[in-house]
Short mmCIF file of C-alpha atoms and ligand atoms in Angstrom, two decimals:
data_model
loop_
_atom_site.label_atom_id
_atom_site.label_comp_id
_atom_site.label_asym_id
_atom_site.label_seq_id
_atom_site.Cartn_x
_atom_site.Cartn_y
_atom_site.Cartn_z
CA MET A 1 23.10 -16.74 8.46
CA SER A 2 21.84 -15.83 4.99
CA THR A 3 22.20 -12.32 3.61
CA HIS A 4 19.31 -10.38 2.10
CA LEU A 5 18.98 -7.16 0.14
CA VAL A 6 16.03 -4.82 0.72
CA TRP A 7 15.42 -2.47 -2.20
CA PHE A 8 13.76 0.74 -0.92
CA ARG A 9 11.78 2.90 -3.37
CA SER A 10 8.68 4.86 -2.26
CA ASP A 11 8.72 3.31 1.24
CA LEU A 12 11.52 5.27 2.92
CA ARG A 13 10.78 4.17 6.49
CA THR A 14 11.78 1.59 9.09
CA LEU A 15 8.36 1.39 10.79
CA ASP A 16 5.52 -0.53 9.12
CA ASN A 17 7.73 -1.67 6.26
CA PRO A 18 6.77 -5.25 5.30
CA ALA A 19 9.79 -5.84 3.02
CA LEU A 20 12.31 -4.70 5.65
CA TYR A 21 10.52 -6.53 8.43
CA ALA A 22 10.34 -9.82 6.53
CA ALA A 23 13.97 -9.65 5.38
CA ALA A 24 15.25 -8.84 8.88
CA ALA A 25 13.29 -11.75 10.32
CA GLU A 26 15.05 -14.10 7.91
CA GLY A 27 18.66 -12.99 7.86
CA LYS A 28 21.26 -10.24 7.73
CA VAL A 29 20.06 -7.21 5.77
CA THR A 30 21.71 -4.68 3.49
CA ALA A 31 19.56 -1.84 2.14
CA LEU A 32 19.63 -0.41 -1.38
CA PHE A 33 18.35 2.84 -2.85
CA LEU A 34 18.76 3.40 -6.56
CA LEU A 35 19.04 6.99 -7.82
CA THR A 36 17.49 7.24 -11.29
CA PRO A 37 17.88 10.90 -12.32
CA GLU A 38 17.12 10.35 -16.01
CA GLN A 39 13.95 8.45 -15.17
CA TRP A 40 12.87 11.23 -12.84
CA GLN A 41 13.45 13.68 -15.66
CA GLN A 42 11.42 11.54 -18.09
CA HIS A 43 8.62 11.37 -15.53
CA GLY A 44 8.83 15.14 -15.09
CA ILE A 45 9.39 14.90 -11.32
CA ALA A 46 9.74 18.24 -9.50
CA ALA A 47 13.16 19.32 -8.22
CA LYS A 48 11.61 19.87 -4.78
CA LYS A 49 10.34 16.29 -4.74
CA ILE A 50 13.76 14.93 -5.77
CA SER A 51 15.49 16.86 -3.01
CA PHE A 52 12.83 15.70 -0.50
CA LEU A 53 13.61 12.11 -1.57
CA LEU A 54 17.38 12.60 -1.20
CA ARG A 55 16.96 14.02 2.30
CA SER A 56 14.55 11.21 3.22
CA VAL A 57 17.07 8.62 1.98
CA ASP A 58 19.68 10.18 4.29
CA CYS A 59 17.30 9.92 7.27
CA LEU A 60 16.43 6.32 6.37
CA SER A 61 20.08 5.37 5.99
CA GLU A 62 20.82 6.87 9.42
CA ASN A 63 17.92 5.00 11.08
CA LEU A 64 19.01 1.76 9.41
CA ALA A 65 22.65 2.34 10.42
CA ASN A 66 21.51 2.55 14.06
CA LEU A 67 19.95 -0.90 13.58
CA GLY A 68 23.25 -2.23 12.25
CA ILE A 69 22.01 -2.19 8.65
CA ALA A 70 24.24 -0.66 5.96
CA THR A 71 22.70 1.17 2.99
CA ARG A 72 24.05 1.23 -0.56
CA ILE A 73 23.03 4.38 -2.46
CA VAL A 74 23.72 3.57 -6.10
CA THR A 75 23.47 6.03 -8.97
CA GLY A 76 21.86 4.67 -12.12
CA SER A 77 20.11 6.56 -14.88
CA CYS A 78 16.70 5.15 -15.74
CA PHE A 79 14.55 2.12 -14.98
CA ASN A 80 16.14 0.16 -17.84
CA ASP A 81 19.42 -0.19 -15.97
CA ALA A 82 17.74 -1.14 -12.66
CA ALA A 83 18.08 -4.89 -13.31
CA GLU A 84 21.84 -4.67 -13.85
CA LYS A 85 22.36 -2.45 -10.76
CA VAL A 86 20.21 -4.55 -8.40
CA VAL A 87 21.76 -7.85 -9.55
CA SER A 88 25.24 -6.40 -9.20
CA VAL A 89 24.68 -5.20 -5.58
CA ALA A 90 22.92 -8.48 -4.67
CA GLN A 91 25.88 -10.49 -6.01
CA GLU A 92 28.46 -8.27 -4.34
CA ILE A 93 26.95 -8.80 -0.88
CA GLY A 94 26.19 -12.46 -1.57
CA ALA A 95 22.42 -12.04 -1.12
CA SER A 96 20.27 -15.10 -1.49
CA ARG A 97 17.04 -13.06 -1.56
CA VAL A 98 15.96 -9.57 -2.57
CA PHE A 99 12.91 -8.02 -0.89
CA TRP A 100 10.85 -5.04 -2.00
CA ASN A 101 7.42 -3.47 -1.55
CA ASN A 102 5.49 -3.24 -4.81
CA GLU A 103 4.81 0.09 -6.49
CA ILE A 104 1.62 0.68 -8.45
CA ALA A 105 2.37 2.77 -11.55
CA LEU A 106 2.95 0.97 -14.84
CA ASP A 107 6.60 1.88 -15.55
CA GLU A 108 7.51 0.83 -12.01
CA GLN A 109 5.72 -2.50 -12.48
CA ARG A 110 7.51 -3.11 -15.79
CA ARG A 111 10.84 -2.28 -14.15
CA ASP A 112 10.12 -4.73 -11.35
CA THR A 113 9.26 -7.51 -13.80
CA GLN A 114 12.63 -6.98 -15.54
CA VAL A 115 14.53 -6.89 -12.24
CA GLN A 116 12.79 -10.01 -10.94
CA LYS A 117 13.60 -11.86 -14.19
CA ALA A 118 17.27 -10.90 -13.98
CA LEU A 119 17.57 -11.84 -10.30
CA THR A 120 15.86 -15.19 -10.84
CA ALA A 121 18.13 -15.90 -13.82
CA ASN A 122 21.07 -15.36 -11.45
CA GLY A 123 19.67 -17.75 -8.85
CA ILE A 124 18.54 -15.00 -6.46
CA GLU A 125 15.07 -15.31 -4.98
CA VAL A 126 12.64 -12.35 -4.95
CA ARG A 127 10.10 -11.64 -2.20
CA ARG A 128 7.52 -8.97 -2.94
CA THR A 129 5.15 -7.40 -0.41
CA GLU A 130 2.40 -4.75 -0.49
CA ALA A 131 2.75 -1.43 1.29
CA ALA A 132 1.75 1.37 -1.10
CA THR A 133 -1.83 1.39 0.15
CA SER A 134 -3.55 0.11 3.27
CA LEU A 135 -5.56 -2.49 1.36
CA PRO A 136 -3.63 -4.09 -1.48
CA VAL A 137 -4.53 -3.66 -5.14
CA GLY A 138 -7.34 -6.02 -6.10
CA ALA A 139 -8.60 -6.43 -2.52
CA VAL A 140 -11.46 -3.95 -2.87
CA ARG A 141 -13.75 -5.32 -5.55
CA LYS A 142 -17.51 -5.57 -6.13
CA PRO A 143 -19.25 -8.82 -5.16
CA ASP A 144 -18.97 -9.91 -8.84
CA GLY A 145 -15.17 -9.46 -8.72
CA MET A 146 -15.13 -6.32 -10.88
CA PRO A 147 -13.26 -3.19 -9.75
CA TYR A 148 -15.22 -0.20 -8.49
CA SER A 149 -15.27 3.01 -10.47
CA VAL A 150 -17.47 5.09 -8.14
CA PHE A 151 -16.04 6.35 -4.85
CA THR A 152 -19.00 6.01 -2.43
CA PRO A 153 -19.62 2.25 -2.84
CA TYR A 154 -15.83 1.70 -3.00
CA LYS A 155 -15.46 3.53 0.34
CA LYS A 156 -18.26 1.49 1.93
CA ARG A 157 -16.59 -1.75 0.89
CA TRP A 158 -13.13 -0.48 1.85
CA ILE A 159 -14.38 0.34 5.36
CA SER A 160 -16.13 -2.99 5.82
CA LEU A 161 -13.00 -4.90 4.72
CA SER A 162 -10.76 -2.79 6.94
CA VAL A 163 -13.03 -3.27 9.96
CA ASP A 164 -12.87 -7.05 9.38
CA ARG A 165 -9.09 -7.12 8.94
CA GLY A 166 -8.23 -4.40 11.45
CA ILE A 167 -5.58 -1.80 10.62
CA GLN A 168 -2.24 -3.17 11.75
CA THR A 169 1.24 -1.71 11.54
CA LEU A 170 4.59 -3.45 11.83
CA PRO A 171 7.26 -2.45 14.35
CA VAL A 172 10.85 -1.48 13.54
CA PRO A 173 12.87 -4.71 13.17
CA ASP A 174 15.26 -5.68 15.97
CA PRO A 175 18.81 -4.31 15.66
CA GLN A 176 21.08 -6.61 13.68
CA GLY A 177 24.25 -5.69 15.52
CA PRO A 178 26.21 -2.60 16.53
CA ALA A 179 25.54 0.64 14.64
CA VAL A 180 27.31 1.04 11.29
CA THR A 181 28.25 4.15 9.34
CA ALA A 182 25.32 5.74 7.50
CA ALA A 183 25.57 6.24 3.75
CA VAL A 184 24.85 9.74 2.46
CA ALA A 185 23.04 10.69 -0.77
CA PRO A 186 24.87 13.10 -3.10
CA GLU A 187 24.51 16.83 -2.37
CA THR A 188 23.30 17.48 -5.92
CA ILE A 189 22.00 15.28 -8.65
CA ASN A 190 21.51 16.52 -12.23
CA GLY A 191 21.71 20.09 -10.93
CA VAL A 192 19.10 19.52 -8.16
CA SER A 193 20.39 20.45 -4.70
CA LYS A 194 19.53 18.16 -1.82
CA MET A 195 18.72 21.22 0.27
CA ALA A 196 16.17 22.76 -2.14
CA GLY A 197 12.97 23.35 -0.13
CA ALA A 198 14.57 21.93 3.05
CA ASP A 199 13.24 24.72 5.31
CA ASP A 200 9.65 24.29 4.11
CA TRP A 201 9.71 20.50 3.90
CA PRO A 202 11.58 18.69 6.68
CA ALA A 203 12.08 15.19 5.27
CA GLY A 204 12.40 11.69 6.67
CA GLU A 205 10.51 9.33 8.92
CA SER A 206 10.77 11.19 12.23
CA SER A 207 9.56 14.47 10.63
CA ALA A 208 6.59 12.59 9.20
CA LEU A 209 5.66 11.12 12.58
CA THR A 210 6.05 14.49 14.32
CA LEU A 211 3.78 16.10 11.70
CA LEU A 212 1.20 13.33 12.02
CA ASP A 213 1.08 13.62 15.83
CA LYS A 214 0.97 17.41 15.68
CA PHE A 215 -1.92 17.32 13.23
CA LEU A 216 -3.86 14.74 15.23
CA ASP A 217 -3.25 16.67 18.48
CA ALA A 218 -3.96 20.17 17.24
CA ALA A 219 -5.83 20.43 13.94
CA VAL A 220 -7.77 17.29 13.11
CA GLU A 221 -10.75 18.21 15.29
CA ASN A 222 -11.44 21.24 13.06
CA TYR A 223 -10.62 19.49 9.78
CA ALA A 224 -14.23 19.31 8.53
CA THR A 225 -14.60 23.10 8.63
CA HIS A 226 -11.00 24.33 8.19
CA ARG A 227 -9.83 22.00 5.41
CA ASP A 228 -11.42 24.14 2.69
CA LEU A 229 -9.99 27.46 3.86
CA PRO A 230 -6.54 27.95 2.30
CA SER A 231 -5.64 30.87 4.56
CA LEU A 232 -5.59 28.45 7.55
CA SER A 233 -3.24 25.54 8.25
CA GLY A 234 -6.24 23.22 8.40
CA THR A 235 -4.81 20.13 6.68
CA SER A 236 -2.02 17.75 7.64
CA LYS A 237 0.51 18.58 4.87
CA LEU A 238 1.53 14.93 5.08
CA SER A 239 1.23 14.45 1.31
CA PRO A 240 5.00 14.68 0.54
CA HIS A 241 5.59 12.04 3.23
CA LEU A 242 2.85 9.71 1.97
CA ALA A 243 4.25 10.07 -1.56
CA ALA A 244 7.82 9.25 -0.45
CA GLY A 245 6.61 6.59 1.98
CA THR A 246 8.30 8.14 5.01
CA VAL A 247 4.97 7.33 6.65
CA SER A 248 2.49 4.66 5.55
CA ALA A 249 -1.24 5.01 4.96
CA ASN A 250 -1.70 2.39 7.69
CA GLN A 251 0.23 4.44 10.24
CA CYS A 252 -2.00 7.47 9.50
CA LEU A 253 -5.18 5.40 9.52
CA ARG A 254 -4.33 3.53 12.70
CA LYS A 255 -3.58 6.70 14.66
CA ALA A 256 -6.70 8.43 13.31
CA TYR A 257 -8.80 5.35 14.14
CA ARG A 258 -7.56 5.36 17.71
CA ARG A 259 -8.27 9.09 18.02
CA ASN A 260 -11.76 8.44 16.57
CA GLN A 261 -13.10 6.19 19.35
CA GLU A 262 -11.76 3.17 17.43
CA ARG A 263 -13.94 3.90 14.40
CA LEU A 264 -13.22 4.46 10.72
CA VAL A 265 -16.62 6.07 10.26
CA GLY A 266 -19.36 7.26 12.60
CA GLY A 267 -16.97 8.88 15.09
CA ASN A 268 -15.93 12.53 15.20
CA GLU A 269 -17.09 14.25 11.97
CA SER A 270 -13.69 15.83 11.33
CA ILE A 271 -11.69 12.64 11.88
CA ASP A 272 -14.19 10.71 9.73
CA THR A 273 -13.58 13.27 6.97
CA TRP A 274 -9.79 12.97 7.22
CA ILE A 275 -10.02 9.18 7.07
CA SER A 276 -12.24 9.59 4.01
CA GLU A 277 -9.49 11.63 2.28
CA LEU A 278 -7.02 8.82 2.95
CA ILE A 279 -9.54 6.48 1.32
CA TRP A 280 -9.57 8.75 -1.77
CA ARG A 281 -5.84 8.09 -1.93
CA GLU A 282 -6.52 4.35 -1.80
CA PHE A 283 -9.23 4.71 -4.46
CA TYR A 284 -7.06 6.55 -6.98
CA ASN A 285 -4.19 4.10 -6.50
CA HIS A 286 -6.50 1.15 -7.03
CA ILE A 287 -8.08 2.82 -10.08
CA MET A 288 -4.58 3.38 -11.51
CA ALA A 289 -3.62 -0.26 -10.96
CA GLU A 290 -6.84 -1.61 -12.45
CA ASN A 291 -6.72 0.69 -15.52
CA PRO A 292 -3.22 0.67 -17.05
CA HIS A 293 -4.40 2.98 -19.89
CA LEU A 294 -4.34 5.82 -17.33
CA ALA A 295 -0.55 5.54 -17.22
CA MET A 296 -0.43 5.86 -21.02
CA GLY A 297 -1.84 9.39 -21.15
CA ARG A 298 -5.40 8.23 -21.84
CA ALA A 299 -8.56 9.48 -20.17
CA PHE A 300 -10.44 7.10 -17.86
CA LYS A 301 -13.51 7.80 -20.02
CA THR A 302 -11.65 7.07 -23.24
CA GLU A 303 -14.42 8.64 -25.37
CA THR A 304 -13.45 12.05 -23.96
CA ASP A 305 -10.10 11.76 -25.76
CA ALA A 306 -12.13 12.91 -28.82
CA LEU A 307 -12.60 16.40 -27.31
CA PRO A 308 -10.77 19.03 -29.42
CA TRP A 309 -8.66 20.35 -26.55
CA ASN A 310 -7.03 23.77 -26.81
CA ARG A 311 -3.20 23.72 -26.70
CA ASP A 312 -2.58 27.48 -26.73
CA THR A 313 0.91 27.91 -25.28
CA GLU A 314 0.51 31.59 -24.36
CA GLN A 315 -2.64 30.91 -22.34
CA LEU A 316 -1.02 27.87 -20.70
CA GLU A 317 1.96 29.97 -19.65
CA LEU A 318 -0.21 32.72 -18.13
CA TRP A 319 -1.92 30.02 -16.04
CA GLN A 320 1.42 28.44 -15.08
CA ARG A 321 2.85 31.78 -13.93
CA GLY A 322 -0.30 32.73 -12.00
CA GLU A 323 -1.06 35.70 -14.24
CA THR A 324 -4.58 34.89 -15.43
CA GLY A 325 -6.02 38.02 -13.80
CA PHE A 326 -8.30 35.91 -11.58
CA PRO A 327 -6.80 36.33 -8.09
CA PHE A 328 -7.95 33.04 -6.53
CA VAL A 329 -6.55 31.04 -9.48
CA ASP A 330 -3.32 33.04 -9.50
CA ALA A 331 -2.87 32.70 -5.73
CA GLY A 332 -3.08 28.91 -6.07
CA MET A 333 -0.58 28.80 -8.92
CA ARG A 334 1.84 31.09 -7.11
CA GLN A 335 1.57 28.96 -3.97
CA LEU A 336 2.51 25.96 -6.11
CA ASN A 337 5.41 27.73 -7.85
CA ARG A 338 6.78 29.16 -4.63
CA THR A 339 6.35 26.26 -2.19
CA GLY A 340 5.89 23.07 -4.27
CA TRP A 341 2.51 22.44 -2.63
CA MET A 342 -0.99 23.73 -3.29
CA HIS A 343 -4.05 23.58 -1.07
CA ASN A 344 -6.59 21.00 -2.28
CA ARG A 345 -9.36 23.60 -2.83
CA LEU A 346 -7.00 25.55 -5.08
CA ARG A 347 -5.89 22.41 -6.92
CA MET A 348 -9.54 21.91 -7.91
CA VAL A 349 -10.10 25.58 -8.78
CA THR A 350 -6.91 26.01 -10.86
CA ALA A 351 -7.41 22.64 -12.61
CA GLN A 352 -10.98 23.45 -13.53
CA PHE A 353 -9.97 26.92 -14.74
CA LEU A 354 -7.43 25.33 -17.10
CA ALA A 355 -9.50 22.37 -18.30
CA LYS A 356 -12.90 24.11 -18.34
CA HIS A 357 -12.62 27.87 -18.86
CA LEU A 358 -9.49 27.71 -21.00
CA PHE A 359 -10.43 24.24 -22.31
CA ILE A 360 -6.71 23.38 -22.33
CA ASP A 361 -5.83 19.66 -22.41
CA TRP A 362 -5.86 18.46 -18.78
CA ARG A 363 -2.71 16.42 -19.49
CA LEU A 364 -0.72 19.68 -19.84
CA GLY A 365 -1.96 20.76 -16.42
CA GLU A 366 -1.25 17.34 -14.95
CA SER A 367 2.37 17.41 -16.12
CA TYR A 368 2.87 21.01 -14.98
CA PHE A 369 1.65 20.10 -11.50
CA MET A 370 4.00 17.09 -11.47
CA SER A 371 6.93 19.33 -12.45
CA GLN A 372 6.33 21.53 -9.39
CA LEU A 373 4.78 19.37 -6.66
CA VAL A 374 6.85 18.19 -3.69
CA ASP A 375 4.05 15.64 -3.14
CA GLY A 376 3.72 14.62 -6.81
CA ASP A 377 1.90 11.29 -6.82
CA PHE A 378 0.97 9.86 -10.19
CA ALA A 379 -2.31 8.25 -9.11
CA ALA A 380 -3.61 11.16 -6.98
CA ASN A 381 -2.50 13.78 -9.53
CA ASN A 382 -4.02 11.94 -12.47
CA GLY A 383 -7.19 11.26 -10.46
CA GLY A 384 -7.49 14.89 -9.36
CA TRP A 385 -6.95 16.21 -12.89
CA GLN A 386 -9.37 13.80 -14.51
CA TRP A 387 -11.95 14.55 -11.80
CA SER A 388 -11.60 18.27 -12.53
CA ALA A 389 -11.66 17.86 -16.32
CA SER A 390 -14.71 15.52 -16.19
CA THR A 391 -12.80 12.80 -18.05
CA GLY A 392 -12.19 10.58 -15.02
CA THR A 393 -13.84 8.04 -12.83
CA ASP A 394 -16.63 9.46 -10.67
CA ALA A 395 -15.65 12.90 -12.02
CA VAL A 396 -17.49 16.17 -11.65
CA PRO A 397 -20.12 16.37 -14.50
CA TYR A 398 -18.88 18.30 -17.56
CA PHE A 399 -21.47 21.05 -17.08
CA ARG A 400 -20.37 21.77 -13.51
CA ILE A 401 -17.74 24.47 -13.78
CA PHE A 402 -16.31 26.15 -10.69
CA ASN A 403 -16.53 29.93 -10.93
CA PRO A 404 -13.23 31.19 -9.43
CA ILE A 405 -14.86 34.37 -8.11
CA ARG A 406 -17.68 32.49 -6.31
CA GLN A 407 -15.07 29.99 -5.01
CA ALA A 408 -13.01 32.86 -3.58
CA GLU A 409 -16.12 34.38 -1.98
CA ARG A 410 -16.84 31.09 -0.22
CA PHE A 411 -13.35 29.94 0.70
CA ASP A 412 -11.29 33.14 1.02
CA PRO A 413 -13.99 35.66 1.94
CA ASP A 414 -11.65 38.24 3.48
CA GLY A 415 -9.01 37.80 0.75
CA ALA A 416 -6.30 36.77 3.26
CA PHE A 417 -4.98 33.91 1.14
CA VAL A 418 -4.92 35.97 -2.07
CA ARG A 419 -3.09 38.81 -0.32
CA SER A 420 -0.52 36.38 1.12
CA MET A 421 0.33 34.92 -2.28
CA ILE A 422 0.06 37.88 -4.66
CA PRO A 423 2.33 40.79 -3.70
CA GLU A 424 0.57 43.12 -6.21
CA LEU A 425 -2.64 42.64 -4.17
CA ALA A 426 -1.02 42.80 -0.72
CA GLY A 427 -2.76 46.07 0.09
CA ALA A 428 -6.09 45.26 -1.64
CA SER A 429 -9.43 45.29 0.18
CA ALA A 430 -11.45 42.06 0.45
CA LYS A 431 -13.65 43.12 -2.50
CA GLN A 432 -10.61 44.13 -4.58
CA THR A 433 -9.11 40.66 -4.06
CA LEU A 434 -12.24 39.14 -5.64
CA GLU A 435 -12.62 41.28 -8.77
CA PRO A 436 -9.82 43.87 -8.96
CA TRP A 437 -10.90 44.91 -12.48
CA LYS A 438 -14.15 46.35 -11.03
CA PHE A 439 -12.00 48.93 -9.24
CA GLY A 440 -10.12 49.92 -12.40
CA GLY A 441 -7.41 47.35 -11.55
CA VAL A 442 -5.05 47.23 -8.57
CA GLY A 443 -1.40 48.22 -9.10
CA SER A 444 0.43 46.07 -11.63
CA TYR A 445 -1.84 43.03 -11.16
CA PRO A 446 -2.90 41.76 -14.65
CA LYS A 447 -6.34 42.20 -16.19
CA PRO A 448 -8.52 39.08 -16.63
CA MET A 449 -7.22 37.04 -19.59
CA ILE A 450 -10.74 35.90 -20.60
CA ASP A 451 -14.41 36.69 -20.19
CA LEU A 452 -15.48 33.97 -17.74
CA SER A 453 -19.05 33.52 -18.84
CA ALA A 454 -18.24 33.53 -22.60
CA ALA A 455 -15.47 30.96 -21.99
CA ARG A 456 -17.84 28.79 -19.97
CA ASP A 457 -20.53 28.89 -22.69
CA LYS A 458 -17.97 27.99 -25.37
CA THR A 459 -16.71 24.99 -23.40
CA LEU A 460 -20.23 23.70 -22.78
CA GLN A 461 -21.00 24.00 -26.51
CA VAL A 462 -17.90 22.00 -27.47
CA TRP A 463 -18.69 19.29 -24.92
CA LYS A 464 -22.30 19.06 -26.12
CA ALA A 465 -21.28 18.94 -29.80
CA THR A 466 -18.64 16.25 -29.16
CA LYS A 467 -21.05 14.13 -27.11
CA LYS A 468 -23.63 14.40 -29.91
CA GLN A 469 -21.09 13.39 -32.56
CA LEU A 470 -20.02 10.37 -30.47
CA GLU A 471 -23.66 9.28 -29.99
CA LEU A 472 -24.22 9.50 -33.77
CA ARG A 473 -21.27 7.22 -34.51
C1 FAD B 501 -5.80 18.48 -9.69
C2 FAD B 501 -5.34 17.77 -8.44
C3 FAD B 501 -4.06 17.25 -8.36
C4 FAD B 501 -3.62 16.58 -7.20
N1 FAD B 501 -2.35 16.06 -7.17
C5 FAD B 501 -1.93 15.38 -6.07
C6 FAD B 501 -0.63 14.81 -6.02
O1 FAD B 501 0.16 14.85 -6.98
N2 FAD B 501 -0.25 14.18 -4.86
C7 FAD B 501 -1.10 14.07 -3.79
O2 FAD B 501 -0.72 13.49 -2.77
N3 FAD B 501 -2.34 14.56 -3.83
C8 FAD B 501 -2.78 15.23 -4.93
N4 FAD B 501 -4.04 15.77 -4.94
C9 FAD B 501 -4.95 15.53 -3.79
C10 FAD B 501 -4.91 16.59 -2.66
O3 FAD B 501 -5.01 17.88 -3.18
C11 FAD B 501 -3.65 16.48 -1.82
O4 FAD B 501 -3.45 15.15 -1.40
C12 FAD B 501 -3.74 17.36 -0.55
O5 FAD B 501 -3.95 18.69 -0.89
C13 FAD B 501 -2.47 17.21 0.25
O6 FAD B 501 -2.48 18.01 1.38
P1 FAD B 501 -2.52 17.39 2.83
O7 FAD B 501 -1.46 16.37 2.98
O8 FAD B 501 -2.52 18.52 3.79
O9 FAD B 501 -3.93 16.65 2.82
P2 FAD B 501 -4.94 16.22 3.97
O10 FAD B 501 -6.20 16.98 3.72
O11 FAD B 501 -4.36 16.30 5.31
O12 FAD B 501 -5.23 14.68 3.58
C14 FAD B 501 -4.43 13.61 4.08
C15 FAD B 501 -3.90 12.79 2.93
O13 FAD B 501 -4.96 12.19 2.22
C16 FAD B 501 -4.62 12.08 0.84
N5 FAD B 501 -5.58 12.88 0.06
C17 FAD B 501 -6.25 13.98 0.46
N6 FAD B 501 -7.08 14.40 -0.52
C18 FAD B 501 -6.91 13.56 -1.55
C19 FAD B 501 -7.48 13.48 -2.85
N7 FAD B 501 -8.42 14.33 -3.29
N8 FAD B 501 -7.06 12.48 -3.68
C20 FAD B 501 -6.14 11.59 -3.26
N9 FAD B 501 -5.56 11.62 -2.05
C21 FAD B 501 -5.95 12.59 -1.20
C22 FAD B 501 -3.22 12.66 0.68
O14 FAD B 501 -2.30 11.60 0.74
C23 FAD B 501 -3.11 13.56 1.90
O15 FAD B 501 -1.79 13.79 2.31
C24 FAD B 501 -4.50 16.44 -6.10
C25 FAD B 501 -5.80 16.99 -6.18
C26 FAD B 501 -6.21 17.64 -7.33
C27 FAD B 501 -7.61 18.21 -7.38
#
């Protein structure tokens, strides 16, 4: 019987894992996970995300051990030494083939090209499969073969293709023999403890499935109305799991489809809306794959790179700490800093405040989010930031600027979310949580760092002037 190596990366699951399933169908499997702490540092990955990954690797290794599959957890440094590490493990176990599921971001693709070259040079075959999104990169194109850049027609096509293909998931492969001993990831790596955030973020495949079922049983029916209210638990909080691949997009879509009278659209309004959010995830991943310049720090609308962005460090730090003096913005930032996650409504409000009112380069916000998020996902984060900054595909128009006070009035009308995140405002009335300065300030909570309407006018002027200059060129 031939021996195969399955290299796990952002697909830390046994269910619906095409690489694992294919390898197990063809021979005896050993699993590999490569720790790349220096690469994570270069990519600015949050400590909470690293510890979530380490705990998910432990769960995966245990599930695989019960199937008779041993896991090698190998410590490397960055993607450049991946080829040497993968070849060395493959040779040690006498593997004739190495299997993996493709990743979408550019550095990961470059790494995979290097690893494939090295394996092939050593006479080891490579089998690559798609699992990062439900529909693979390149599958959702316009009739003329060009990629979409607007969400609504993309979604229409995505749904029609998915209805034709059906949303299928793969089972766990059959056990390969008696259980083996599970490998365990290190307790700390580069100073990051495996247990950081463990109480808030149970990791691993079975936690993901429990969360998915709980959400579909209890909350999905109210998603359309509750998903915008940060004081409620109205969303799934599956994002760390989707980012680590402890659950697949297909698993989420298939269960939602079943719950939605076997429809992807035109069923229950709330379930339709949740499915639509999963399609946004597909969209941003496909946009990232089709536009490699996005992974090089460039705007989707490259002409907007000419905007004279502000890089004021003091202002940036006030925003990072949640001390802008605008409670709804600060509550979002403090939720991020404290928990590693921020509600989607707040991600839009805080990102627009930075990129519009402060006119600070959206890339600084993008990397700060990445440094804190337990669900940091390059495509979704970049897409969300460029949407907010009006530099991205299908982005909000540059002249549409969320007013954080009006946003709080609509989405946190009684101030419950602000009070829960900002201790200085814990005893404030609903009106005080909107505009504390109108009451002479509340306790030690900071005064507004800017005049909102003057900042808005200034930003609009700069955008208009830059657009005019570019048209004249
Ligand atoms: C500035 C900004 C930055 C963001 N950064 C990230 C990020 O790094 N990682 C990340 O997963 N999401 C990101 N998002 C998208 C969204 O905020 C999160 O996916 C969502 O808040 C996660 O919570 P949830 O799992 O409860 O979502 P739910 O509402 O339950 O949605 C289910 C899943 O759909 C996907 N999804 C939902 N909304 C979006 C969206 N707008 N774009 C892409 N996918 C979406 C996520 O995978 C999510 O887990 C960002 C949005 C903005 C505006």
